[in-house]
């Protein structure tokens, strides 16, 4: 059997008895988790950008002082530099809370449900879509 006629990897084949609706439901759950992964990435971007902005304030304060604007430099230091982004929290704390409160719970539930309903197999919906959409015999459409 060559690569062009080889069936999809068994890790991506639905176990016996798993219905179309279950595969669709697991696909929706997986898509929601993937969206959460993207949101988490955006949260890390927010964290890094806010931190970079705060560090850039050092230059702004220095330059304000060099330009003779000590009162304005003092105000930036007092009111903005090192400020909480929400009451009591810097961005790293927001990331930590998101991870422990929402993200880890979501990952765990998705993984456990996939284990219960599909022997832990991942991306069944997408694998079946790939199989349905590929051109048999075309070298760039192999199953593997």
mmCIF file of C-alpha atoms in Angstrom:
data_model
loop_
_atom_site.group_PDB
_atom_site.id
_atom_site.type_symbol
_atom_site.label_atom_id
_atom_site.label_comp_id
_atom_site.label_asym_id
_atom_site.label_seq_id
_atom_site.Cartn_x
_atom_site.Cartn_y
_atom_site.Cartn_z
ATOM 1 C CA UNK A 1 0.000 0.000 0.000
ATOM 2 C CA UNK A 2 1.560 3.322 -1.008
ATOM 3 C CA UNK A 3 1.121 6.693 0.715
ATOM 4 C CA UNK A 4 -1.548 7.720 -1.783
ATOM 5 C CA UNK A 5 -3.912 4.858 -0.892
ATOM 6 C CA UNK A 6 -3.048 4.491 2.794
ATOM 7 C CA UNK A 7 -6.009 5.119 5.131
ATOM 8 C CA UNK A 8 -5.849 7.874 7.749
ATOM 9 C CA UNK A 9 -3.749 7.278 10.859
ATOM 10 C CA UNK A 10 -5.693 5.117 13.353
ATOM 11 C CA UNK A 11 -5.281 7.907 15.942
ATOM 12 C CA UNK A 12 -7.599 9.976 13.750
ATOM 13 C CA UNK A 13 -10.209 7.318 12.980
ATOM 14 C CA UNK A 14 -13.383 7.269 15.010
ATOM 15 C CA UNK A 15 -13.691 4.345 17.385
ATOM 16 C CA UNK A 16 -16.437 1.836 16.708
ATOM 17 C CA UNK A 17 -19.844 3.005 17.887
ATOM 18 C CA UNK A 18 -19.042 6.725 17.886
ATOM 19 C CA UNK A 19 -21.870 8.526 16.086
ATOM 20 C CA UNK A 20 -21.713 11.405 13.631
ATOM 21 C CA UNK A 21 -23.335 13.664 16.215
ATOM 22 C CA UNK A 22 -20.716 12.728 18.817
ATOM 23 C CA UNK A 23 -17.912 13.483 16.349
ATOM 24 C CA UNK A 24 -19.569 16.809 15.555
ATOM 25 C CA UNK A 25 -19.957 17.603 19.271
ATOM 26 C CA UNK A 26 -16.319 16.761 19.965
ATOM 27 C CA UNK A 27 -15.348 18.929 16.994
ATOM 28 C CA UNK A 28 -17.304 21.850 18.433
ATOM 29 C CA UNK A 29 -15.702 21.319 21.836
ATOM 30 C CA UNK A 30 -12.259 21.195 20.239
ATOM 31 C CA UNK A 31 -12.971 24.360 18.248
ATOM 32 C CA UNK A 32 -14.030 26.150 21.422
ATOM 33 C CA UNK A 33 -10.802 25.055 23.139
ATOM 34 C CA UNK A 34 -8.762 26.242 20.160
ATOM 35 C CA UNK A 35 -10.500 29.626 20.397
ATOM 36 C CA UNK A 36 -9.625 29.710 24.089
ATOM 37 C CA UNK A 37 -6.003 28.994 23.148
ATOM 38 C CA UNK A 38 -6.106 32.039 20.880
ATOM 39 C CA UNK A 39 -7.653 34.156 23.638
ATOM 40 C CA UNK A 40 -4.905 32.993 25.992
ATOM 41 C CA UNK A 41 -2.316 34.029 23.415
ATOM 42 C CA UNK A 42 -3.938 37.448 23.177
ATOM 43 C CA UNK A 43 -3.794 37.687 26.956
ATOM 44 C CA UNK A 44 -0.049 36.965 26.873
ATOM 45 C CA UNK A 45 0.306 39.620 24.160
ATOM 46 C CA UNK A 46 -1.557 42.070 26.417
ATOM 47 C CA UNK A 47 0.747 41.105 29.299
ATOM 48 C CA UNK A 48 3.935 41.604 27.288
ATOM 49 C CA UNK A 49 2.819 44.831 25.609
ATOM 50 C CA UNK A 50 1.712 46.364 28.899
ATOM 51 C CA UNK A 51 4.999 45.361 30.525
ATOM 52 C CA UNK A 52 6.989 46.824 27.638
ATOM 53 C CA UNK A 53 5.019 50.066 27.864
ATOM 54 C CA UNK A 54 5.711 50.285 31.588
ATOM 55 C CA UNK A 55 9.444 49.763 31.030
ATOM 56 C CA UNK A 56 9.406 52.425 28.273
ATOM 57 C CA UNK A 57 8.203 54.910 30.856
ATOM 58 C CA UNK A 58 11.727 54.911 32.291
ATOM 59 C CA UNK A 59 12.906 56.675 29.122
ATOM 60 C CA UNK A 60 9.970 59.064 29.180
ATOM 61 C CA UNK A 61 10.670 60.027 32.810
ATOM 62 C CA UNK A 62 14.398 60.472 32.121
ATOM 63 C CA UNK A 63 13.765 62.600 29.042
ATOM 64 C CA UNK A 64 11.151 64.737 30.800
ATOM 65 C CA UNK A 65 13.688 65.434 33.547
ATOM 66 C CA UNK A 66 16.438 66.210 30.998
ATOM 67 C CA UNK A 67 14.060 68.642 29.294
ATOM 68 C CA UNK A 68 13.454 70.412 32.580
ATOM 69 C CA UNK A 69 9.967 69.018 33.246
ATOM 70 C CA UNK A 70 10.516 67.517 36.681
ATOM 71 C CA UNK A 71 6.929 67.947 37.822
ATOM 72 C CA UNK A 72 5.628 66.017 34.803
ATOM 73 C CA UNK A 73 8.282 63.304 35.281
ATOM 74 C CA UNK A 74 7.242 63.008 38.927
ATOM 75 C CA UNK A 75 3.601 62.702 37.889
ATOM 76 C CA UNK A 76 4.335 59.871 35.425
ATOM 77 C CA UNK A 77 6.360 58.070 38.123
ATOM 78 C CA UNK A 78 3.698 58.572 40.769
ATOM 79 C CA UNK A 79 0.535 57.920 38.748
ATOM 80 C CA UNK A 80 1.481 55.522 35.941
ATOM 81 C CA UNK A 81 4.835 53.749 36.464
ATOM 82 C CA UNK A 82 4.189 50.356 38.069
ATOM 83 C CA UNK A 83 0.452 50.958 38.318
ATOM 84 C CA UNK A 84 -1.989 48.063 38.670
ATOM 85 C CA UNK A 85 -3.894 47.469 35.420
ATOM 86 C CA UNK A 86 -6.961 46.443 37.410
ATOM 87 C CA UNK A 87 -7.317 46.907 41.173
ATOM 88 C CA UNK A 88 -4.637 44.900 42.950
ATOM 89 C CA UNK A 89 -3.321 43.170 39.823
ATOM 90 C CA UNK A 90 -0.503 43.442 37.366
ATOM 91 C CA UNK A 91 -0.890 41.662 34.040
ATOM 92 C CA UNK A 92 1.067 38.576 35.135
ATOM 93 C CA UNK A 93 -1.520 38.034 37.874
ATOM 94 C CA UNK A 94 -4.349 38.271 35.347
ATOM 95 C CA UNK A 95 -2.609 35.642 33.206
ATOM 96 C CA UNK A 96 -2.117 33.384 36.224
ATOM 97 C CA UNK A 97 -5.745 33.698 37.292
ATOM 98 C CA UNK A 98 -7.007 33.048 33.759
ATOM 99 C CA UNK A 99 -4.833 29.963 33.505
ATOM 100 C CA UNK A 100 -5.810 28.495 36.878
ATOM 101 C CA UNK A 101 -9.477 29.539 36.917
ATOM 102 C CA UNK A 102 -10.558 28.992 33.311
ATOM 103 C CA UNK A 103 -7.953 27.656 30.907
ATOM 104 C CA UNK A 104 -6.756 24.606 32.860
ATOM 105 C CA UNK A 105 -10.342 23.623 33.726
ATOM 106 C CA UNK A 106 -11.347 23.915 30.053
ATOM 107 C CA UNK A 107 -8.384 21.807 28.885
ATOM 108 C CA UNK A 108 -9.080 19.156 31.515
ATOM 109 C CA UNK A 109 -12.789 18.877 30.709
ATOM 110 C CA UNK A 110 -12.148 18.692 26.951
ATOM 111 C CA UNK A 111 -9.498 15.999 27.404
ATOM 112 C CA UNK A 112 -11.638 13.941 29.792
ATOM 113 C CA UNK A 113 -14.736 14.087 27.567
ATOM 114 C CA UNK A 114 -12.657 13.129 24.526
ATOM 115 C CA UNK A 115 -11.309 10.216 26.574
ATOM 116 C CA UNK A 116 -14.800 9.127 27.624
ATOM 117 C CA UNK A 117 -16.417 9.395 24.196
ATOM 118 C CA UNK A 118 -13.657 8.741 21.644
ATOM 119 C CA UNK A 119 -10.869 6.823 23.387
ATOM 120 C CA UNK A 120 -8.976 10.118 23.699
ATOM 121 C CA UNK A 121 -8.657 10.526 19.951
ATOM 122 C CA UNK A 122 -8.196 14.105 18.873
ATOM 123 C CA UNK A 123 -9.423 16.001 15.808
ATOM 124 C CA UNK A 124 -11.784 13.289 14.545
ATOM 125 C CA UNK A 125 -14.035 15.873 12.918
ATOM 126 C CA UNK A 126 -11.141 17.483 11.051
ATOM 127 C CA UNK A 127 -9.604 14.127 10.087
ATOM 128 C CA UNK A 128 -12.897 13.006 8.566
ATOM 129 C CA UNK A 129 -13.228 16.341 6.782
ATOM 130 C CA UNK A 130 -9.724 15.876 5.372
ATOM 131 C CA UNK A 131 -10.584 12.388 4.167
ATOM 132 C CA UNK A 132 -13.825 13.583 2.535
ATOM 133 C CA UNK A 133 -12.136 16.540 0.800
ATOM 134 C CA UNK A 134 -8.895 14.990 -0.419
ATOM 135 C CA UNK A 135 -8.364 13.818 -3.977
ATOM 136 C CA UNK A 136 -7.577 10.105 -3.954
ATOM 137 C CA UNK A 137 -4.290 9.340 -5.680
ATOM 138 C CA UNK A 138 -3.027 12.933 -5.656
ATOM 139 C CA UNK A 139 0.427 13.075 -4.016
ATOM 140 C CA UNK A 140 -0.369 16.288 -2.162
ATOM 141 C CA UNK A 141 -3.574 14.831 -0.703
ATOM 142 C CA UNK A 142 -2.192 11.779 1.092
ATOM 143 C CA UNK A 143 -3.936 10.545 4.203
ATOM 144 C CA UNK A 144 -0.822 10.262 6.386
#
